[in-house]
Coordinates of C-alpha atoms in Angstrom, one line a residue:
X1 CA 159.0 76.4 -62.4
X2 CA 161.3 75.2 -59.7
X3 CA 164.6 77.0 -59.4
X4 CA 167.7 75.1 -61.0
X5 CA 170.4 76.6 -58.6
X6 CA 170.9 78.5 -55.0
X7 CA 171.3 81.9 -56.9
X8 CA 168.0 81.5 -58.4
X9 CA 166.6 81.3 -54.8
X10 CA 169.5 83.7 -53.2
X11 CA 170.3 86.6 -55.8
X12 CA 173.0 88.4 -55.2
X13 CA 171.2 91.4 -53.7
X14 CA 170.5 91.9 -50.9
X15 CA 172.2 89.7 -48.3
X16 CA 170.2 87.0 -46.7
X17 CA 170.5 86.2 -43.3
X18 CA 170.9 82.7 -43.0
X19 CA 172.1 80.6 -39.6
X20 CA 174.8 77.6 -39.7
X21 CA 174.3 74.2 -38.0
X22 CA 177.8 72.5 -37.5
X23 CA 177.8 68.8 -35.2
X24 CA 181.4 66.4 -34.7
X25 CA 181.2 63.2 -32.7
X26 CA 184.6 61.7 -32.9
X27 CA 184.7 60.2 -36.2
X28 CA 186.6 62.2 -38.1
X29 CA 189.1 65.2 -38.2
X30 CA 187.8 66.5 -41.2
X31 CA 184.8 67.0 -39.5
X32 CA 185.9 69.0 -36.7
X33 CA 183.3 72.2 -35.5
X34 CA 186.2 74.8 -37.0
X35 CA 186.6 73.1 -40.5
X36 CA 182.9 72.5 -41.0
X37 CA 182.5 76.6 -39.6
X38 CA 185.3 77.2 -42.1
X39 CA 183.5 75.9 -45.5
X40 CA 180.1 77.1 -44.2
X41 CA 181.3 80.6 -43.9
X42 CA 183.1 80.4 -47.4
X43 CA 179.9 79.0 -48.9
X44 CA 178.2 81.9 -47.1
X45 CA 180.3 84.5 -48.3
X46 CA 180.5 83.2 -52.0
X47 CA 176.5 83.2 -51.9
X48 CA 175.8 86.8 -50.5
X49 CA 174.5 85.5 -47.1
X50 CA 175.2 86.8 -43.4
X51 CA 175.4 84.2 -40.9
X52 CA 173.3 86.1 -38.5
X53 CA 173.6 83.1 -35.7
X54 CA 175.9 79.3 -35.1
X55 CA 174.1 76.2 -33.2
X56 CA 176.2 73.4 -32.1
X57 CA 176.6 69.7 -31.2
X58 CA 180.1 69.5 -30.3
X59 CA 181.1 65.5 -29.2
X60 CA 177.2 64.6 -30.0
X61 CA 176.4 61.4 -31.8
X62 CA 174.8 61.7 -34.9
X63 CA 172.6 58.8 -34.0
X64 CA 169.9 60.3 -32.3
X65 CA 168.7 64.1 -31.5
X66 CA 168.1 63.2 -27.3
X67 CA 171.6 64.6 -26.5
X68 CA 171.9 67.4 -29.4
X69 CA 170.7 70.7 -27.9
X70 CA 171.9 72.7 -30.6
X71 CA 170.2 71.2 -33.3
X72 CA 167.0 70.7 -30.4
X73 CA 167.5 74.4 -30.1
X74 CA 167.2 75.5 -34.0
X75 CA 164.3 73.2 -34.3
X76 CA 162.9 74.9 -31.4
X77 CA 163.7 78.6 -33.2
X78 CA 162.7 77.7 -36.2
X79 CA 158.9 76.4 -35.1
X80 CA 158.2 80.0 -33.5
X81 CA 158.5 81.7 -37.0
X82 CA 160.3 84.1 -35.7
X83 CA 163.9 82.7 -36.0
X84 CA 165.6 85.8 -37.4
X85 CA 167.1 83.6 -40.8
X86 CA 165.9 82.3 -44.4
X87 CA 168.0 79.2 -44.5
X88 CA 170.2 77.1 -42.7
X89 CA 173.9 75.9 -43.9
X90 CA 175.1 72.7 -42.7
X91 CA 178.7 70.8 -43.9
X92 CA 176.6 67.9 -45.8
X93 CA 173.7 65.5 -45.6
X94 CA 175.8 63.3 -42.4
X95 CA 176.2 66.4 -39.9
X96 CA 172.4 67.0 -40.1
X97 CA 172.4 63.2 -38.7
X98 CA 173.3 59.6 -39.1
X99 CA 169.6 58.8 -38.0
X100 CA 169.1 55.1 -38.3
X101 CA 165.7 55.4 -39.6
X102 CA 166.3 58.1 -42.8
X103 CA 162.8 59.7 -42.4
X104 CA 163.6 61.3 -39.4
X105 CA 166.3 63.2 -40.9
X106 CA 164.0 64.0 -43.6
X107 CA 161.1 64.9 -41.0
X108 CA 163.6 67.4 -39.0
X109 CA 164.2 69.2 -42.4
X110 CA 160.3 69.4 -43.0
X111 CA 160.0 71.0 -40.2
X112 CA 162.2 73.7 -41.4
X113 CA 161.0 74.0 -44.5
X114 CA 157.3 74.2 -43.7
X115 CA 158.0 77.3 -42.4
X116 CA 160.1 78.8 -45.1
X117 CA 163.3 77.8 -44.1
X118 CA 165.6 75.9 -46.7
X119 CA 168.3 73.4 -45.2
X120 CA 171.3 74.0 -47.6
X121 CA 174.4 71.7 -47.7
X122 CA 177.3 73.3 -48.4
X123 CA 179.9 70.8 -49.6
X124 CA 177.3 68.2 -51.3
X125 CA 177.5 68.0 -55.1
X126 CA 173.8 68.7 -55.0
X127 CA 171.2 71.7 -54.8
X128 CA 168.8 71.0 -52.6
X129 CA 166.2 72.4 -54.2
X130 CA 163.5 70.2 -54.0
X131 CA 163.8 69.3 -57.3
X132 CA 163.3 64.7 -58.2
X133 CA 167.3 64.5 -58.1
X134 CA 168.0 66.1 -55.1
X135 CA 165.3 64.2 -53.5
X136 CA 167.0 60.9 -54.9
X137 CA 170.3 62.1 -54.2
X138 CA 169.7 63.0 -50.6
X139 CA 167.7 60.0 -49.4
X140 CA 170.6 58.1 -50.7
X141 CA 173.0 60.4 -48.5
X142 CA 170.5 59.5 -45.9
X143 CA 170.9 55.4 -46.2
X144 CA 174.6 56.3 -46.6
X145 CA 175.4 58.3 -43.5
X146 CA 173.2 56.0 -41.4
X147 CA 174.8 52.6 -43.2
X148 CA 178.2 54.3 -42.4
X149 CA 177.2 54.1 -38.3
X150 CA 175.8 50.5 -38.6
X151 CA 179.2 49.3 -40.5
X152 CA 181.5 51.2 -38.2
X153 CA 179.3 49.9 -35.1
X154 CA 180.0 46.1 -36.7
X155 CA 183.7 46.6 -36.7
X156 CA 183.6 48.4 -33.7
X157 CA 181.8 45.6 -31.7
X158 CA 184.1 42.6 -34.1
X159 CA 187.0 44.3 -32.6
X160 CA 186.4 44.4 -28.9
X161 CA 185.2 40.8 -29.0
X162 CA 188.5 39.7 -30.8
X163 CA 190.0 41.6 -27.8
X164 CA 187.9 40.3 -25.7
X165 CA 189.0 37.1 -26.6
X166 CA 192.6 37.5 -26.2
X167 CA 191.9 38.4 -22.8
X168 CA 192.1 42.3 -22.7
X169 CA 189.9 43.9 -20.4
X170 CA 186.7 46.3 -22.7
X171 CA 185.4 48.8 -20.7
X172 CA 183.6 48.8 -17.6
X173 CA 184.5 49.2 -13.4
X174 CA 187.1 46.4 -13.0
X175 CA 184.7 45.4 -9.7
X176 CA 185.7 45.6 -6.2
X177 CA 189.0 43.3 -5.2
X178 CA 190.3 44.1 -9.2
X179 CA 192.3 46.5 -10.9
X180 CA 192.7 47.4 -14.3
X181 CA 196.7 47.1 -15.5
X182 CA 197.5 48.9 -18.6
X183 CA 199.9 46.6 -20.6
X184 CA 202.1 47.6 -23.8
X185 CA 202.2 45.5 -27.0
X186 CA 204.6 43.0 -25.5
X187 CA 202.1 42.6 -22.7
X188 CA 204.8 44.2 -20.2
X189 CA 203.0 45.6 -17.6
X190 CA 203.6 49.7 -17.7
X191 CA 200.9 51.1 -14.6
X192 CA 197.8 50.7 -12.8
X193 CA 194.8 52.6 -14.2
X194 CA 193.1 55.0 -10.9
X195 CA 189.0 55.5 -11.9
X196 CA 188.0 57.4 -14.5
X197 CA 191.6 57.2 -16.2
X198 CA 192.1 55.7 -19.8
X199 CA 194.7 55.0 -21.8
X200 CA 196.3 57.3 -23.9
X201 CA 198.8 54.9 -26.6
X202 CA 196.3 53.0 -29.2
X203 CA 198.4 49.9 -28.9
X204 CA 198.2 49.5 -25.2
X205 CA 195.9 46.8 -23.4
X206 CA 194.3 46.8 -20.7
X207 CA 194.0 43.7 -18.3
X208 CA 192.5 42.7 -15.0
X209 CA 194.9 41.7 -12.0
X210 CA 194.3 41.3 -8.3
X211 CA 193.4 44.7 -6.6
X212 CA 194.8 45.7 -2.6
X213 CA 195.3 42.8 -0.4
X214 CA 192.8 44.2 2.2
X215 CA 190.2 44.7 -0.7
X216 CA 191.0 40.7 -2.2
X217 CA 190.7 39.5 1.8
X218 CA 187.3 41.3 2.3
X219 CA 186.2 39.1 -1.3
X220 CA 187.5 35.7 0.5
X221 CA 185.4 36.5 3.5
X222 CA 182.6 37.6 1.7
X223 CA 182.9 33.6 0.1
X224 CA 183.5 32.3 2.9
X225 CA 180.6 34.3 5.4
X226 CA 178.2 32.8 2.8
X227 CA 179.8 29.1 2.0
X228 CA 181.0 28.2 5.6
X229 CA 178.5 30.2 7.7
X230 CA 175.9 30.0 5.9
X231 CA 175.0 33.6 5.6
X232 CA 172.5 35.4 3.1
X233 CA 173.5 38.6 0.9
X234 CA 172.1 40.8 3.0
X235 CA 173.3 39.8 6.1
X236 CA 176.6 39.9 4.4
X237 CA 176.1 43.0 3.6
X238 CA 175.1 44.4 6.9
X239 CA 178.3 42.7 8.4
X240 CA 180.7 44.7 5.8
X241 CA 178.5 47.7 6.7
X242 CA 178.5 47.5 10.6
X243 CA 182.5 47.5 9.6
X244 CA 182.5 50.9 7.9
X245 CA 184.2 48.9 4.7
X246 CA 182.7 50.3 1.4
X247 CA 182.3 49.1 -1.9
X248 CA 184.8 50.2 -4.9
X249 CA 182.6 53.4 -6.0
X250 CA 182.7 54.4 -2.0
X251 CA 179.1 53.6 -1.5
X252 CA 177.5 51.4 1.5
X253 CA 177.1 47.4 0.2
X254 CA 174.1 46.2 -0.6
X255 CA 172.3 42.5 -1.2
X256 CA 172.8 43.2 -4.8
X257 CA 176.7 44.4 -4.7
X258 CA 177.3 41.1 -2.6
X259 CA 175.4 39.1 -5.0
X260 CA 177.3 40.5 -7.8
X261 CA 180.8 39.4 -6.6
X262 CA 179.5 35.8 -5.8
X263 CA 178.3 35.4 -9.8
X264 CA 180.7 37.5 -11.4
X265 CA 183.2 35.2 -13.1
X266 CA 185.8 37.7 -13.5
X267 CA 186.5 36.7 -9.7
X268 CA 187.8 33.4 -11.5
X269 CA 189.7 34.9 -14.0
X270 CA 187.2 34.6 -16.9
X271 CA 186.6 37.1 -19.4
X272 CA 183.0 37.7 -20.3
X273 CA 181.2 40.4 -22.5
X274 CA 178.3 41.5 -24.5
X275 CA 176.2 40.2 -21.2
X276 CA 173.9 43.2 -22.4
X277 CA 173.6 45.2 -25.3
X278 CA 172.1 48.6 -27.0
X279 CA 173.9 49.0 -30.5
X280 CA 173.2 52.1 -31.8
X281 CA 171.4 54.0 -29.3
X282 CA 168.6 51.3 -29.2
X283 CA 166.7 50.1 -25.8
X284 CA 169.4 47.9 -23.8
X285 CA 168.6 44.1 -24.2
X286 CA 170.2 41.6 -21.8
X287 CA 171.8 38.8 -24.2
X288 CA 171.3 35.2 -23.8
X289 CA 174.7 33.1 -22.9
X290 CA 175.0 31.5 -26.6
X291 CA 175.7 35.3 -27.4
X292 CA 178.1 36.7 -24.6
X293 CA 181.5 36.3 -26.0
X294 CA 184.5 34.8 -23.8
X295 CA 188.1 34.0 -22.9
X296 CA 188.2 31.6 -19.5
X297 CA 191.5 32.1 -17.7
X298 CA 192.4 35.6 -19.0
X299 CA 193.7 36.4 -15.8
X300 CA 194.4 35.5 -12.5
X301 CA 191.6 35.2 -10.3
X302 CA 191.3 36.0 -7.2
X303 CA 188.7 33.0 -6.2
X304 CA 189.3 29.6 -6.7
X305 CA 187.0 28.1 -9.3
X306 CA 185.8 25.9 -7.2
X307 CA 184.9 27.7 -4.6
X308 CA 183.1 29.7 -7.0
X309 CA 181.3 26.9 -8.6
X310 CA 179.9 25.6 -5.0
X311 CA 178.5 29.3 -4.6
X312 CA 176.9 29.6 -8.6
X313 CA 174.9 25.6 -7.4
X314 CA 174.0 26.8 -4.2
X315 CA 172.4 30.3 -6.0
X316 CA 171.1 28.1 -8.6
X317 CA 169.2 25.6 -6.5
X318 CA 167.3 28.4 -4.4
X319 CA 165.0 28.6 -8.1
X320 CA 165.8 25.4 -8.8
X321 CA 163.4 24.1 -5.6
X322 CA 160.7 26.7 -7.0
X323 CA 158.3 25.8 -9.3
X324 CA 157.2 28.6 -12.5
X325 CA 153.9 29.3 -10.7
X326 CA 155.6 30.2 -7.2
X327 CA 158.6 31.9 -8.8
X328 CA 156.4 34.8 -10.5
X329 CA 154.0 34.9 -7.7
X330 CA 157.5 36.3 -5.8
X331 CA 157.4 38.6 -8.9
X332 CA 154.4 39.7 -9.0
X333 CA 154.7 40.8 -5.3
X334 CA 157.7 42.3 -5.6
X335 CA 156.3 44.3 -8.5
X336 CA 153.4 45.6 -6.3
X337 CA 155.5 46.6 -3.4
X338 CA 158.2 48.5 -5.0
X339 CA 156.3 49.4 -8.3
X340 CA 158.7 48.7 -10.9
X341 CA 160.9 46.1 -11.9
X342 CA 164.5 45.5 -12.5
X343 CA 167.7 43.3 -12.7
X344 CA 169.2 45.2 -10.0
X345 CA 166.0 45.4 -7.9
X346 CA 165.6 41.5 -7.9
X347 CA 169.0 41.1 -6.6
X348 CA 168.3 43.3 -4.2
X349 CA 166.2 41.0 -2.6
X350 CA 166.9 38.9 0.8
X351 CA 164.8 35.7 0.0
X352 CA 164.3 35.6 -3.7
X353 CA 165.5 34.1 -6.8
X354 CA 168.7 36.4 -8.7
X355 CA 167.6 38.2 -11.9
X356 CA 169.9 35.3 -13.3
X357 CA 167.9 32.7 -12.2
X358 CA 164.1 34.4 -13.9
X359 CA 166.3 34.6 -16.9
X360 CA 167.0 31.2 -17.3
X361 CA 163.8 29.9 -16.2
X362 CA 162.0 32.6 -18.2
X363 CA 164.1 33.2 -21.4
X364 CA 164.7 36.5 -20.1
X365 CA 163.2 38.6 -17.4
X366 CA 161.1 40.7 -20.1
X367 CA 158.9 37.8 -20.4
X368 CA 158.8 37.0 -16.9
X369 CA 157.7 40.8 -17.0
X370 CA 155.2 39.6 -19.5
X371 CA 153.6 36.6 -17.7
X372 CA 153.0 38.5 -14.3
X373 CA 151.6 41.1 -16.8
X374 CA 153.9 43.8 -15.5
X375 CA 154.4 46.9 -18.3
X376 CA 157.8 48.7 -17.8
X377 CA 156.3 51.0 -20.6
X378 CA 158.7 50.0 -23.1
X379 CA 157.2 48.2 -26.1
X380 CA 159.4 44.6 -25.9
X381 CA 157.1 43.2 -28.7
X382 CA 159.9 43.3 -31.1
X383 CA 161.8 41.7 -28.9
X384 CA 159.1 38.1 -29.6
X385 CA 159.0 38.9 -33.2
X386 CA 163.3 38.6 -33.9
X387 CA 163.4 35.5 -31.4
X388 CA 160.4 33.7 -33.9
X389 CA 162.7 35.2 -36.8
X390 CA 166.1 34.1 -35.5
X391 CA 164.2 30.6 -35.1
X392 CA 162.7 30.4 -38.3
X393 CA 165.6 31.8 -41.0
X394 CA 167.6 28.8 -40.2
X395 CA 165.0 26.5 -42.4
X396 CA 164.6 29.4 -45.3
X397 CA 168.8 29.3 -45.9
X398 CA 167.9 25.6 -46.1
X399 CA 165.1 25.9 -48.7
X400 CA 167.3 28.7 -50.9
X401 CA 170.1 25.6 -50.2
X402 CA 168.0 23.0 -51.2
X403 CA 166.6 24.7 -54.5
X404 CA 170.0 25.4 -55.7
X405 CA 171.2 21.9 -55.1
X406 CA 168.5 20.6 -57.3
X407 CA 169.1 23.0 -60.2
X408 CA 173.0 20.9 -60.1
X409 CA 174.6 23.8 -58.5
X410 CA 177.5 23.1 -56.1
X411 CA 176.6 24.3 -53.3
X412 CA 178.5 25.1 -49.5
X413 CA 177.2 26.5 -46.3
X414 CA 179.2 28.1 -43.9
X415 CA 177.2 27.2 -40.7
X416 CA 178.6 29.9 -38.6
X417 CA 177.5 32.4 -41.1
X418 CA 174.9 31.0 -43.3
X419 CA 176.6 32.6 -46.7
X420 CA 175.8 30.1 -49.2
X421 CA 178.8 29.8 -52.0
X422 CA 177.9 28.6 -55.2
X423 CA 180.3 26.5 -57.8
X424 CA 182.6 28.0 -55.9
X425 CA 182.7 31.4 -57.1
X426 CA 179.5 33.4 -56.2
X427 CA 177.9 33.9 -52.9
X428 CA 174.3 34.5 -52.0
X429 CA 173.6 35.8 -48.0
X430 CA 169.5 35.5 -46.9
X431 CA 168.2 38.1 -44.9
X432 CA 165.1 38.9 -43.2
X433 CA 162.7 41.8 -43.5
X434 CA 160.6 41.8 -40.5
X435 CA 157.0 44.4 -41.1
X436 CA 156.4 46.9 -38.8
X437 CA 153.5 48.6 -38.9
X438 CA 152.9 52.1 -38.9
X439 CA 150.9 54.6 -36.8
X440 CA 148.5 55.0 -40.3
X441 CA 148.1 51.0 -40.5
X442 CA 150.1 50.7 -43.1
X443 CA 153.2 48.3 -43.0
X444 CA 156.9 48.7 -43.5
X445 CA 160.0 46.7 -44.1
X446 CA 163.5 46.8 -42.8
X447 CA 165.7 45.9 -45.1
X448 CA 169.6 45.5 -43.6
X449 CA 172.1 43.7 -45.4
X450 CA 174.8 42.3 -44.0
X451 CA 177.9 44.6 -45.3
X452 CA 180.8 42.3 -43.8
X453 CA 179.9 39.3 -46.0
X454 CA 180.1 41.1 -48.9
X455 CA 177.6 38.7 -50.8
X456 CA 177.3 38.8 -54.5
X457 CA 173.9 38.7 -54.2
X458 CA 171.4 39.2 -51.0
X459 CA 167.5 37.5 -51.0
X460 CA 165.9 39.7 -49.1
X461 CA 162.9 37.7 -47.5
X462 CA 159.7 40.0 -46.5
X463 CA 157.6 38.8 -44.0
X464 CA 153.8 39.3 -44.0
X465 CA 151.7 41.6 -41.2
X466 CA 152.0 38.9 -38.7
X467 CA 156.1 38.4 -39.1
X468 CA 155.3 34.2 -39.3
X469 CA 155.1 33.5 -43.5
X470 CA 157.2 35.0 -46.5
X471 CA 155.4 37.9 -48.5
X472 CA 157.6 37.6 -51.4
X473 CA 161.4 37.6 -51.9
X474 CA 163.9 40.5 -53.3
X475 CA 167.0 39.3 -55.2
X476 CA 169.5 42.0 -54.6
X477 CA 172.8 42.2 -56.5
X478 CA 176.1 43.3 -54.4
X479 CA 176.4 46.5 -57.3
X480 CA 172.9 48.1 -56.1
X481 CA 172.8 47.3 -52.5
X482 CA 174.6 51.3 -52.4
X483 CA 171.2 52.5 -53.9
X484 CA 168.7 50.0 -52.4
X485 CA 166.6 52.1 -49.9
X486 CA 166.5 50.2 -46.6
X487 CA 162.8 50.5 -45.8
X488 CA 160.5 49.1 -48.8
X489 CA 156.6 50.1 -48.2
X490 CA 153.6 48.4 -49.4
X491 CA 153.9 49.4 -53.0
X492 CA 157.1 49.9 -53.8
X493 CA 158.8 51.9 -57.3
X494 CA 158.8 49.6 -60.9
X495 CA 162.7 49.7 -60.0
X496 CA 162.5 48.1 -56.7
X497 CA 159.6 46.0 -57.7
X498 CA 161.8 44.3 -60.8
X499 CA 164.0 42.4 -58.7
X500 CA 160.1 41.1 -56.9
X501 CA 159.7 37.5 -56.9
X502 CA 156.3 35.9 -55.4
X503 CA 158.0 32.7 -54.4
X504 CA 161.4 30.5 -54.5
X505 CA 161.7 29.6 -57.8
X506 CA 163.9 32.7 -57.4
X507 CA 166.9 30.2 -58.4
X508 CA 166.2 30.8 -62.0
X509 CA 166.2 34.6 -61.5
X510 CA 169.2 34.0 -59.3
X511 CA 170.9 31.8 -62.3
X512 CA 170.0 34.2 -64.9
X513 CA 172.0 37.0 -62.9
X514 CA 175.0 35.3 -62.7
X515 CA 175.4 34.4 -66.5
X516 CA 174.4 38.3 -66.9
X517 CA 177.4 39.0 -64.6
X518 CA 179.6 36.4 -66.1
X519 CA 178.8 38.1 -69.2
X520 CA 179.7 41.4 -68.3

């Protein structure tokens, strides 16, 4: 018979030795390592145990366990069987971890309990006893904590763009020739920010302006060495060199510090962000232009735009006189002499296209990797699989559009988002469930729903093995999505599989739950 509370698996005599696990990133105060130490030791004392030892992940994302050598270390402990403790107390379900993918939380509790070891979470409303409910209830705490780092991650990234596009400066060296000027809400410039420095009042801004005179005259020679004498990176390089004159982090110029201040249009005044992006601790992924978000004329540049539009055609037509063939033949050697591959490498190079230009020519310089058949060792495949997706949902929002139109219903798009409004009341948002197969062969679905629409109802499309047809379609009412789990396997629950529809006559399902709604 399984035991129905802690006491039945701690009695009150003797005193168990158990350990405490306590982790704070920088989300909250009521999180802090002393107030999660605090209720653990209550809970301890309450329960007859002895907190025999404390690991830590003080300032540590919950994201992922690279960086958190306290929890690294009790993992560690606890697979010699010889950790010195029967149990381990931790604050709740998020401080074990706001994984993205909820099984790995669940896998780095296995691990401790296939040795005997119980994970207990002192301020849930839940024993974690194994028992059907606590299983529910935690893998719900799971989807939560990990939704709450994907929604704070959306605002987080909404709010630096609509920054960014009022011309604030987010993050990043200000390049050499630039400073960064911390301004306060009236935009009254206050001080200039030294390296490393940040500012300390939330409603201060930061902005670009023009750096040191000598600094902005070494950027105008550096146009003009390459416009009106014709000379290459490098060579501009060497010049600056020869001249004992070092780049803003101190260091010796390079081709691909030179090329960097010829293409970068904060030189112009422009604002420019999300060039690159790794949400979430995910692989970095340099962003086509359609995505990078902008404000031209923030600032006051310290280049002339046209000057710096002579310099961007003469850069562009190097590739431009290249056909495909010869331009990853250049690759591929370059690839064989160095042995690995990079933006930064590519630049570095005297008589060769920019990373800029494979990436236009190529639709990114992964598959350039990919036609040379260079392997970085990252698997990029995904990478294919949302571009065919991105491509294809445009046509399914169409169909759901279409379908509804003919059943009489009003219907509006918003193009920008894609949420469908019906009779001008309800909303429906489409969204894709790529599969991704497992290690066994089996298959698995993503399911993320797009919290900042707030739909009133979500068709969740799941794609088959090869990520190119519909499987079948999920309609998902706004009141579950808090219970929905966010990965759906093969065969799913009778629960999950009653909102299962085979093909797009969902609009009759879809009909029938708003009357019931209405209804209620």
């Amino acid at each position: 018979m399984a035991p129905t509370s802690v006491h039945d698996v701690f009695p009150t005599s003797p005193r168990f030795k158990v350990a405490e696990y306590v982790r704070m990133s920088t989300d909250h105060q009521k999180y802090s390592t002393a107030n999660q130490a605090a209720a653990i030791r209550d809970y301890a004392e309450s329960h007859h145990m002895d907190i025999v030892r404390t690991y830590e992940d003080d300032g540590k994302s919950g994201l992922e366990i690279g960086q958190r050598h306290g929890l690294k270390k009790l993992l560690a402990d606890v697979e010699t069987g010889h950790a010195g403790f029967e149990a381990i107390l931790v604050y709740d379900v998020s401080r074990w971890g706001r994984f993205q993918n909820s099984d790995e939380a669940a896998h780095y509790e296995y691990l401790c309990t296939r040795v005997g070891i119980r994970v207990i979470y002192c301020a849930e409303p839940f024993e974690n006893d194994g028992s059907p409910l606590a299983t529910i209830v935690k893998g719900v705490k799971r989807s939560m904590a990990a939704e709450y780092s994907r929604e704070l991650s959306a605002k987080v990234f909404a709010g630096q763009c609509r920054l960014v596009r009022l011309g604030f400066h987010q993050g990043g060296s200000p390049g050499f020739g630039l400073r960064r000027a911390l301004i306060d809400e009236q935009r009254s410039f206050k001080d200039l920010l030294t390296r490393g420095q940040q500012k300390s009042i939330q409603t201060d801004r930061v902005i670009l302006v023009a750096g040191p005179p000598e600094e902005v005259s070494v950027v105008h020679r550096i146009y003009d060495m390459f416009l009106g004498r014709h000379m290459g990176e490098q060579s501009i390089a060497d010049q600056l060199n020869d001249e004992r004159i070092l780049t803003d982090f101190d260091r010796p110029w390079t081709r691909g510090t030179i090329h960097q201040v010829l293409t970068n249009e904060k030189y112009i005044g422009n604002n420019v962000y999300n060039h690159r992006s790794g949400k979430l601790k995910q692989p970095i992924v340099c962003n086509p232009p359609e995505r990078w978000v902008r404000c031209d004329g923030a600032f006051d540049g310290i280049v002339s735009a046209n000057v710096f539009l002579q310099v961007r055609e003469i850069i562009a037509q190097r590739s431009v006189r290249l056909e495909d063939h010869q331009m990853l033949e250049m690759l591929r050697r370059l690839a064989e002499k160095v042995g690995m591959l990079s933006g930064l490498i590519i630049d570095e190079q005297e008589d060769m296209p920019s990373s800029t230009s494979y990436r236009q020519r190529f639709d990114g310089l992964v598959r350039a990797y990919a036609l040379i058949g260079y392997d970085n060792g990252r698997d990029y495949a995904y990478l294919d699989v949302n571009r065919r997706l991105r491509t294809w949902r445009p046509s399914i929002v169409t169909a759901v559009v279409d379908a509804l139109k003919k059943r009489a219903f009003d219907v509006f798009r918003d193009m920008d988002t894609d949420l469908v409004t019906i009779n001008g009341e309800w909303t429906v948002s489409v969204v894709i469930a790529r599969s991704i197969e497992q290690s066994s062969g089996s298959l698995r679905w993503s399911v993320r729903f797009d919290m900042s629409l707030q739909p009133d109802i979500t068709v969740a499309v799941r794609m088959d093995a090869a990520n190119e047809l519909a499987k079948d379609y999920y309609l998902i009412p706004r009141l579950d999505m808090a219970a929905w789990p966010r990965h759906l396997g093969f065969d799913n629950s009778p629960f999950i599989d009653g909102y299962r529809f085979q093909d797009l006559d969902i609009l009759s399902a879809l009909a029938a739950r708003m009357r019931l709604r209405e209804a209620a």
